[in-house]
XYZ file of C-alpha atoms in Angstrom:
583
model
C -13.364 -0.806 50.609
C -10.404 -0.719 48.799
C -8.496 2.729 47.236
C -8.251 2.818 43.404
C -4.246 2.701 42.481
C -2.981 4.965 40.617
C -1.160 4.493 36.378
C 2.273 3.726 36.757
C 4.077 7.247 35.876
C 0.891 9.201 37.440
C -2.755 9.981 36.372
C -3.274 8.962 32.702
C -2.975 13.168 31.611
C -5.302 14.262 27.852
C -1.991 15.551 25.046
C -1.518 19.448 25.743
C -3.127 21.812 23.471
C -1.273 22.671 19.925
C 0.588 19.314 20.056
C 0.283 16.942 17.136
C 1.208 13.171 17.977
C 2.350 10.933 15.310
C 3.139 7.933 18.202
C 3.454 7.564 21.536
C 7.245 9.171 21.624
C 6.788 11.587 18.453
C 5.246 14.649 18.083
C 5.399 16.312 14.489
C 6.991 19.154 16.381
C 7.548 22.323 13.207
C 4.982 24.578 12.465
C 3.728 23.580 8.907
C 4.617 26.497 6.376
C 0.713 27.002 4.240
C 1.548 28.796 1.340
C -0.669 32.388 0.233
C -3.729 31.334 -1.522
C -3.246 31.416 -5.713
C -0.212 31.212 -5.072
C 2.247 29.428 -7.897
C 4.500 26.527 -5.624
C 6.044 24.390 -7.799
C 4.732 20.993 -7.366
C 1.067 19.385 -6.701
C 1.267 15.750 -4.495
C -2.338 14.646 -4.878
C -2.863 12.352 -2.739
C -0.199 12.124 0.783
C -0.302 7.795 1.237
C 2.484 4.987 0.809
C 3.499 7.087 -2.607
C 3.100 10.079 -2.198
C 4.568 11.596 2.301
C 7.327 10.195 0.189
C 7.886 11.787 -2.647
C 5.878 15.071 -0.941
C 8.918 14.248 1.534
C 12.081 14.199 -1.223
C 10.630 17.329 -3.338
C 10.653 19.434 0.580
C 14.136 18.590 1.625
C 15.031 19.167 -2.073
C 14.159 22.982 -0.868
C 10.633 23.318 -4.099
C 8.055 24.434 -2.522
C 5.523 21.796 -2.654
C 2.082 21.128 -1.224
C 0.154 17.693 -0.162
C -3.764 17.707 -0.807
C -5.324 15.347 0.914
C -8.440 13.700 1.410
C -8.795 12.721 5.270
C -8.197 14.156 8.155
C -3.758 14.900 9.000
C -4.259 12.344 12.564
C -3.014 13.013 15.568
C -3.092 9.701 16.748
C -3.379 10.408 20.391
C -6.613 12.075 19.241
C -7.780 10.345 16.625
C -6.971 6.679 16.908
C -8.703 3.859 19.831
C -7.087 0.467 20.162
C -10.914 -0.854 19.008
C -11.085 -2.825 15.973
C -14.546 -1.060 15.315
C -13.111 2.147 16.630
C -10.708 2.551 13.678
C -13.312 2.449 10.366
C -12.092 5.244 9.951
C -9.200 5.106 8.940
C -10.352 3.181 5.352
C -12.047 4.799 2.231
C -15.559 4.408 2.314
C -17.168 7.348 0.322
C -19.725 5.248 -2.158
C -18.303 3.362 -4.815
C -20.129 1.306 -7.541
C -18.520 -2.853 -7.325
C -19.809 -5.386 -10.109
C -19.123 -7.909 -12.422
C -18.616 -11.355 -12.369
C -16.302 -11.352 -9.557
C -16.769 -7.821 -7.525
C -14.133 -6.760 -5.902
C -15.205 -6.067 -1.772
C -14.365 -2.521 -1.603
C -12.535 -0.394 1.876
C -11.227 -1.315 4.199
C -9.265 -3.899 2.715
C -7.302 -2.026 -0.001
C -8.364 1.740 0.826
C -7.163 3.960 3.122
C -8.245 8.281 3.914
C -6.292 10.246 6.207
C -2.387 11.357 6.223
C -0.344 8.264 4.997
C -3.313 6.280 3.569
C -3.497 3.147 3.233
C -0.147 2.832 5.220
C -1.801 3.489 8.190
C -3.155 0.646 8.038
C -1.922 -2.341 5.688
C -0.183 -4.986 7.669
C 3.173 -3.604 6.526
C 4.335 -6.826 4.788
C 7.212 -5.743 2.937
C 8.812 -8.580 0.223
C 10.259 -7.159 -2.723
C 8.924 -7.739 -6.317
C 11.226 -11.477 -8.112
C 13.178 -10.178 -11.054
C 10.650 -12.544 -13.122
C 7.540 -10.064 -12.009
C 9.241 -7.509 -13.966
C 8.942 -9.895 -17.958
C 6.583 -12.297 -16.958
C 5.160 -11.850 -21.060
C 9.190 -11.863 -22.277
C 10.043 -14.981 -19.880
C 6.342 -16.253 -19.374
C 4.061 -15.167 -22.427
C 1.425 -14.016 -20.393
C 0.284 -9.967 -19.129
C 2.732 -7.967 -20.368
C 6.823 -6.345 -19.857
C 7.575 -3.412 -17.497
C 9.314 -0.370 -18.660
C 11.785 -0.754 -15.821
C 13.910 -4.254 -14.811
C 14.045 -5.811 -11.410
C 18.148 -3.043 -11.592
C 16.153 -0.414 -11.872
C 14.648 -0.609 -8.773
C 16.765 -2.775 -5.942
C 18.760 0.210 -5.075
C 15.302 2.182 -4.436
C 14.275 -0.570 -2.700
C 17.644 -1.532 -0.754
C 17.247 2.076 0.275
C 13.387 2.231 2.053
C 14.016 -0.981 3.672
C 15.672 0.764 5.872
C 13.654 4.187 5.411
C 10.661 2.619 6.813
C 13.035 0.540 8.087
C 12.571 -3.271 7.901
C 12.725 -5.966 9.726
C 13.488 -9.362 8.558
C 14.675 -12.492 8.507
C 19.793 -12.331 7.331
C 18.885 -13.759 4.157
C 15.911 -14.093 2.070
C 16.164 -16.993 -0.391
C 13.686 -15.922 -2.944
C 13.250 -13.943 -6.487
C 17.240 -11.788 -6.089
C 18.446 -13.266 -2.957
C 18.883 -10.361 -0.311
C 18.811 -10.036 3.834
C 18.110 -7.397 6.122
C 20.084 -4.919 9.027
C 17.404 -5.065 11.162
C 17.000 -7.740 12.912
C 13.325 -9.609 12.401
C 10.758 -10.195 15.138
C 9.776 -13.176 17.648
C 7.264 -16.036 16.261
C 3.521 -15.908 17.254
C 1.464 -19.115 17.083
C 0.064 -18.344 13.818
C 3.439 -17.998 12.066
C 5.026 -20.929 14.277
C 1.534 -23.296 12.633
C 2.699 -22.028 9.059
C 6.755 -23.524 9.596
C 5.229 -25.927 10.708
C 2.606 -26.898 8.245
C 5.862 -26.307 5.802
C 8.468 -27.481 6.939
C 6.352 -30.860 7.206
C 5.219 -31.063 3.588
C 9.625 -30.266 3.177
C 8.511 -26.224 1.639
C 11.191 -24.083 2.576
C 9.520 -20.974 4.593
C 11.386 -17.830 5.901
C 10.561 -16.143 9.732
C 10.681 -13.169 11.708
C 9.293 -10.552 8.414
C 10.074 -9.028 5.676
C 7.821 -6.063 8.329
C 8.267 -2.214 8.039
C 7.520 -2.732 12.556
C 10.419 -2.190 15.308
C 11.291 -5.169 16.001
C 14.185 -2.382 18.352
C 13.016 1.383 19.587
C 14.551 3.507 16.746
C 15.401 7.169 16.947
C 11.090 8.548 18.910
C 9.887 5.433 17.173
C 9.323 3.119 20.212
C 9.524 -1.132 19.266
C 6.678 -3.435 18.664
C 4.959 -4.154 21.367
C 3.126 -6.869 19.816
C -0.288 -5.990 20.791
C -2.228 -7.234 17.776
C -3.396 -3.905 16.257
C -1.486 -3.492 12.965
C -3.306 -3.020 11.265
C -6.210 -0.969 12.806
C -3.555 1.873 13.224
C -0.207 1.924 15.592
C -0.941 3.769 18.447
C 2.500 2.312 19.379
C 4.851 4.189 16.462
C 6.413 0.705 15.577
C 5.213 0.558 12.580
C 5.476 2.591 9.562
C 2.994 4.546 7.560
C 4.280 7.311 6.245
C 2.298 9.921 8.166
C 4.782 8.815 10.491
C 8.397 7.834 8.338
C 8.182 10.767 5.562
C 5.554 13.579 5.752
C 7.175 15.078 9.618
C 10.670 14.717 7.601
C 8.523 17.006 4.587
C 6.535 19.550 6.793
C 9.916 20.377 8.420
C 11.317 21.245 4.826
C 8.629 23.435 4.002
C 6.065 21.207 2.572
C 2.424 21.792 2.945
C -0.402 19.385 4.348
C -3.751 20.042 3.391
C -5.988 17.398 5.073
C -9.890 17.657 3.935
C -8.684 18.779 0.301
C -11.299 16.934 -2.087
C -9.420 16.383 -5.997
C -12.384 17.019 -7.743
C -10.492 17.915 -11.697
C -7.613 18.910 -12.977
C -6.760 21.784 -15.668
C -4.863 22.416 -18.337
C -4.266 25.287 -20.849
C -4.598 25.835 -24.665
C -1.406 24.627 -24.846
C -1.527 21.224 -23.395
C 0.494 22.110 -19.969
C -1.421 21.448 -16.921
C -1.976 24.730 -14.897
C -3.093 22.822 -11.378
C -6.107 21.537 -8.887
C -9.317 21.681 -7.800
C -10.717 20.944 -4.596
C -12.739 20.985 -2.263
C -11.732 22.504 1.308
C -13.145 21.037 4.328
C -16.030 23.229 4.731
C -16.872 22.545 1.036
C -15.285 24.773 -0.616
C -14.237 25.060 -4.218
C -10.313 26.652 -4.191
C -7.990 26.363 -6.425
C -4.093 25.394 -6.273
C -1.349 26.351 -9.400
C 1.201 24.350 -9.683
C 4.117 24.010 -12.674
C 3.991 20.599 -11.978
C 0.998 18.221 -10.989
C 1.669 14.566 -10.001
C -1.210 12.573 -8.547
C -0.705 9.963 -6.174
C -4.784 8.970 -5.069
C -3.934 4.528 -5.431
C -5.611 2.200 -7.843
C -9.445 3.932 -8.163
C -9.064 7.689 -7.253
C -6.573 8.227 -9.658
C -8.390 6.856 -12.834
C -11.323 8.764 -11.548
C -9.383 12.090 -10.805
C -8.298 11.313 -14.987
C -11.561 10.590 -16.132
C -13.232 13.384 -14.115
C -11.042 15.738 -15.548
C -12.080 15.098 -19.417
C -11.834 18.392 -21.443
C -12.005 19.225 -25.031
C -8.477 17.904 -25.840
C -9.061 14.561 -23.738
C -13.102 13.755 -23.877
C -12.464 10.489 -21.890
C -10.321 11.159 -19.685
C -7.206 13.397 -19.177
C -3.689 11.491 -20.074
C -6.379 9.268 -21.260
C -5.425 9.449 -25.922
C -4.203 5.765 -25.697
C -7.819 4.422 -23.545
C -5.823 2.559 -21.166
C -6.450 4.633 -18.119
C -8.890 2.537 -15.756
C -8.422 -0.865 -18.022
C -5.948 -4.000 -15.611
C -7.505 -3.446 -12.518
C -5.757 -5.598 -11.061
C -6.835 -7.460 -7.892
C -5.024 -10.457 -5.865
C -6.074 -13.156 -5.022
C -6.372 -13.509 -0.975
C -7.977 -16.937 -0.272
C -7.906 -17.215 2.831
C -7.978 -20.611 5.105
C -8.759 -21.395 8.634
C -7.365 -24.548 11.134
C -9.093 -25.021 14.661
C -5.907 -26.446 16.695
C -6.272 -28.221 20.063
C -3.818 -25.686 21.481
C -3.801 -22.080 21.995
C -2.756 -19.855 19.031
C -3.131 -16.720 20.453
C -3.435 -15.500 16.447
C -3.730 -11.304 17.476
C 0.197 -11.922 19.255
C 2.477 -10.888 16.838
C 2.399 -8.374 13.682
C -0.451 -10.402 11.609
C 2.148 -11.336 8.565
C 4.869 -11.902 9.858
C 6.124 -15.913 8.349
C 5.535 -16.480 5.573
C 6.960 -18.855 2.382
C 7.232 -18.654 -2.135
C 8.506 -21.800 -3.291
C 5.629 -21.017 -4.956
C 5.630 -17.810 -6.759
C 7.673 -18.139 -10.066
C 5.962 -20.252 -13.569
C 5.841 -23.854 -12.819
C 5.461 -25.594 -16.362
C 3.986 -28.110 -14.111
C 0.803 -26.955 -13.475
C -1.607 -26.060 -16.038
C -1.007 -22.287 -15.741
C 1.022 -19.491 -15.280
C 2.218 -17.327 -13.416
C 2.199 -18.482 -8.940
C 1.373 -17.385 -5.300
C 2.774 -16.439 -1.986
C 1.349 -17.706 1.339
C 1.881 -15.999 4.118
C 0.379 -15.795 8.152
C -2.078 -13.342 8.921
C -4.262 -12.603 12.071
C -7.619 -11.230 12.291
C -8.919 -9.402 15.485
C -11.866 -11.498 16.501
C -14.901 -8.798 14.410
C -12.543 -9.151 11.042
C -12.434 -13.550 12.178
C -15.900 -13.366 12.451
C -16.896 -12.148 8.956
C -14.204 -15.014 7.600
C -16.595 -17.689 9.565
C -19.777 -15.716 8.729
C -18.414 -16.522 5.186
C -16.092 -19.207 5.259
C -18.366 -21.659 6.956
C -22.000 -19.999 7.067
C -21.695 -19.747 10.528
C -24.918 -17.410 12.530
C -26.389 -17.309 16.236
C -25.493 -19.353 18.005
C -22.916 -21.530 16.047
C -20.660 -18.781 16.090
C -21.138 -17.414 18.904
C -19.400 -20.330 19.765
C -16.885 -20.744 17.455
C -15.885 -17.138 18.915
C -15.513 -18.561 21.822
C -12.355 -20.441 20.801
C -10.779 -17.474 18.740
C -7.435 -18.429 20.356
C -8.165 -21.840 19.158
C -8.031 -20.291 15.589
C -4.976 -19.006 12.763
C -5.206 -18.132 9.924
C -2.470 -19.222 6.719
C -3.726 -16.886 3.064
C -2.413 -16.930 -0.317
C -0.748 -14.288 -1.953
C -2.090 -15.251 -6.075
C -0.824 -13.286 -9.430
C -4.015 -12.670 -11.066
C -3.206 -11.392 -14.378
C -4.059 -8.004 -16.290
C -7.288 -7.723 -18.159
C -8.793 -4.711 -20.094
C -12.290 -5.295 -19.072
C -11.364 -5.606 -15.531
C -10.595 -1.199 -15.075
C -11.883 1.713 -13.558
C -15.204 4.067 -15.452
C -17.145 6.873 -13.395
C -20.477 5.881 -12.253
C -24.044 7.740 -12.515
C -23.986 8.255 -8.561
C -22.279 10.925 -7.890
C -21.116 11.913 -4.464
C -22.106 14.665 -1.451
C -20.072 17.002 -2.998
C -21.445 16.515 -6.426
C -17.607 14.661 -8.601
C -18.937 11.571 -10.418
C -18.054 8.456 -8.109
C -16.138 5.631 -9.467
C -17.886 2.126 -10.674
C -15.805 -0.825 -10.075
C -16.094 -3.951 -12.592
C -13.555 -7.249 -12.331
C -14.240 -11.076 -13.097
C -11.360 -13.841 -13.049
C -10.580 -15.196 -16.428
C -8.823 -19.298 -16.853
C -5.491 -18.864 -15.271
C -7.115 -17.267 -12.501
C -9.673 -19.650 -11.487
C -7.037 -22.947 -12.083
C -4.190 -20.505 -9.326
C -6.668 -19.728 -7.619
C -7.838 -23.590 -7.555
C -4.855 -24.712 -6.791
C -3.074 -22.116 -3.886
C -5.728 -22.954 -1.489
C -5.166 -27.108 -2.377
C -2.061 -26.178 -1.727
C -2.492 -24.207 1.907
C -4.998 -26.261 3.226
C -2.385 -29.253 2.626
C -0.696 -26.826 4.784
C -2.631 -25.963 7.882
C -3.861 -29.719 8.203
C 0.419 -31.092 7.859
C 0.084 -28.201 10.758
C -2.298 -30.774 12.763
C -5.179 -28.561 12.262
C -8.995 -30.498 13.172
C -10.656 -28.672 10.648
C -10.328 -26.501 7.708
C -12.492 -23.838 6.726
C -11.533 -21.436 3.387
C -12.839 -17.812 2.359
C -12.468 -16.786 -1.124
C -11.161 -13.358 -0.859
C -9.383 -10.661 -3.035
C -6.888 -8.411 -1.728
C -4.282 -5.658 -2.812
C -5.574 -3.683 -6.017
C -3.061 -2.369 -7.958
C -3.434 -1.523 -11.800
C -5.258 1.553 -14.289
C -2.434 3.830 -15.375
C -0.021 1.833 -15.979
C 3.344 2.393 -17.054
C 4.858 1.391 -20.457
C 7.446 2.219 -23.397
C 3.999 2.313 -25.608
C 2.276 5.157 -25.712
C -0.422 3.803 -27.512
C -0.649 0.790 -24.758
C -0.067 2.194 -20.862
C -0.542 6.080 -19.596
C 2.599 6.863 -18.141
C 6.732 6.294 -18.967
C 8.964 4.788 -16.889
C 9.067 7.643 -13.892
C 5.310 7.131 -14.007
C 5.459 11.250 -16.951
C 2.014 10.574 -18.643
C 2.163 10.734 -22.245
C 0.376 13.195 -22.739
C 0.823 15.412 -20.939
C 4.487 17.229 -20.157
C 3.980 18.360 -16.745
C 1.617 15.890 -15.244
C 2.599 12.359 -13.177
C 1.024 9.477 -11.954
C 3.657 7.780 -9.115
C 1.610 5.224 -6.973
C 0.357 1.469 -7.312
C -2.463 2.531 -9.964
C 1.104 2.280 -12.618
C 1.433 -1.221 -12.433
C 1.390 -3.015 -15.388
C 1.768 -6.411 -13.526
C 1.887 -6.836 -9.683
C 3.333 -10.141 -8.528
C 2.485 -12.529 -5.656
C 4.538 -9.603 -3.782
C 2.248 -7.235 -1.049
C 2.464 -4.340 -3.546
C 3.555 -1.435 -0.116
C 7.215 -1.443 -0.734
C 7.141 -1.776 -4.184
C 4.951 1.732 -4.553
C 7.579 3.745 -1.774
C 10.132 2.534 -3.993
C 8.922 4.158 -6.889
C 8.287 6.754 -5.605
C 11.557 7.128 -4.730
C 12.749 7.190 -7.595
C 10.764 9.845 -10.436
C 10.846 11.538 -6.656
C 14.803 12.073 -7.674
C 13.895 11.500 -11.549
C 11.699 14.879 -10.660
C 14.301 16.842 -9.242
C 16.599 15.919 -11.667
C 14.892 17.365 -14.676
C 12.642 19.904 -12.737
C 14.162 23.113 -15.059
C 12.821 20.784 -18.271
C 9.567 19.695 -16.304
C 8.404 23.466 -15.101
C 9.897 24.783 -18.866
C 7.314 25.235 -21.784
C 8.300 22.946 -24.654
C 12.058 20.776 -22.867
C 13.083 18.725 -24.632
C 11.576 15.210 -22.312
C 14.417 13.251 -20.763
C 14.639 8.884 -20.818
C 17.909 9.107 -19.317
C 18.700 7.513 -16.018
C 19.388 9.180 -13.076
C 20.861 8.980 -9.900
C 19.979 7.865 -6.956
C 20.259 10.119 -3.634
C 21.174 9.242 0.088
C 21.444 12.628 1.187
C 17.108 12.495 1.241
C 15.949 10.141 3.113
C 14.745 10.652 6.615
C 16.946 11.561 9.480
C 18.393 8.240 11.466
C 17.812 6.161 8.235
C 21.800 5.454 8.299
C 21.750 4.652 11.756
C 22.630 0.781 13.523
C 19.947 -2.211 13.281
C 18.732 -4.377 15.786
C 21.462 -6.526 16.559
C 21.479 -9.825 16.320
C 22.466 -12.645 17.738
C 26.502 -13.872 16.578
C 27.050 -11.015 14.451
């Protein structure tokens, strides 16, 4: 009988009590401030996700009394997360929602997060920027609507957040506003190799190794990626960025309170049209009220409109800050069709970040096509359960046929469209008749495709199939799907057609702000995570610069640009990047 060997480094032990871990090396080492019940704070941030985490961190560093209300848990990655695809379902927003329309959206794991870090804990961390053209689609292409800001206003925040995350990427990214990355790219995985091979054969330019907010080399108290493929199931290693590990610890260290299991139900205003605070349900289901001098809603594209609509009052019978009628309207999803290809050689698509290779050759409007705007092509790499669902959707596989194809999982590769679908006011969030277990009306999401959308999707999926065949696939199938919700509380210069101004300040109420993906007037063909976090850093500078006026009744509203604050970045932001060969 052989004696079992001890693991290298000794026997495994549970994390010691009282220690909050945020990765294999990172510990939340600052006791969190607890504000007294009934105490009026400066800023209350509703939702500590991609945007809320960045906002909370900057407000705390600037010395404001700030509380973040988060409906889900404050994750301890060692205790709460598992290296298991099915076991990661708790990271998603799975509370009741109603969906409908001609092309109903699948809600949950693909587009919503629950817990500190929000959707950033289970995003693929792909971080391309929007193009300059995305900010002026109406002026340039006659579709959609122009943003109230230009690319140049967001560019310095893109550069800043790419260092804060940080982003690993190629030395030169040729599309949009061409740029490079401080941190070197990741090595290619099997799916990326397929995309490179197919694009190269067809003469399509392709970018390798990112951009992706996953460490290719250790940095600070975070280790490098170990290429185990669990990026969208919660990175227990701590190599992939989420605001849970990149920004929230610094917020706590500087005096912010993160109040987990706190579900916001209503924002209150007074007779002078000023927000006074937020009603929420705590972990025991008791209703509480947090007084605040200003409130920032960062609940993302469904929960932000839902909260505003549920906060209807005599002054705003159609929903808070909804004099324009635009709250909940122009909800957008991106076309996310996935093309599956089987190859004779092994692909092993889990052996790399899911998204680490792409082309944006078809991003801009091409007058030779019969539709406006465009799409990107990206590598994706589902784990077995997700891949089985794709086989069911793409091929109708079931029973023994599904089991047989799953035996060949390592011979399959997947490449996806990421296409721009245009804003339409009929695609919207409203309130359903149903309520959740707290008695709060749930969101009803209505979505459909229109002529330009359908033409774009048809062209894009054919192009991706061409790439897959060119890469040497023996068999090709296609799954129709959507990705990345944005919109529902758009920013704009005209209060009649938008909910907020260019800083996320609602047109109707001077001390109520919105800061998340719901602000997007259009969405482009880039993954929205980097833009959401960059959009949070920009209004944070405004909130800090204009705080005295924001907190004062009757103060004049400023629309002046404010200087970018690089002194608010978390620690290690300005450290060295990953060395490049030959440079």
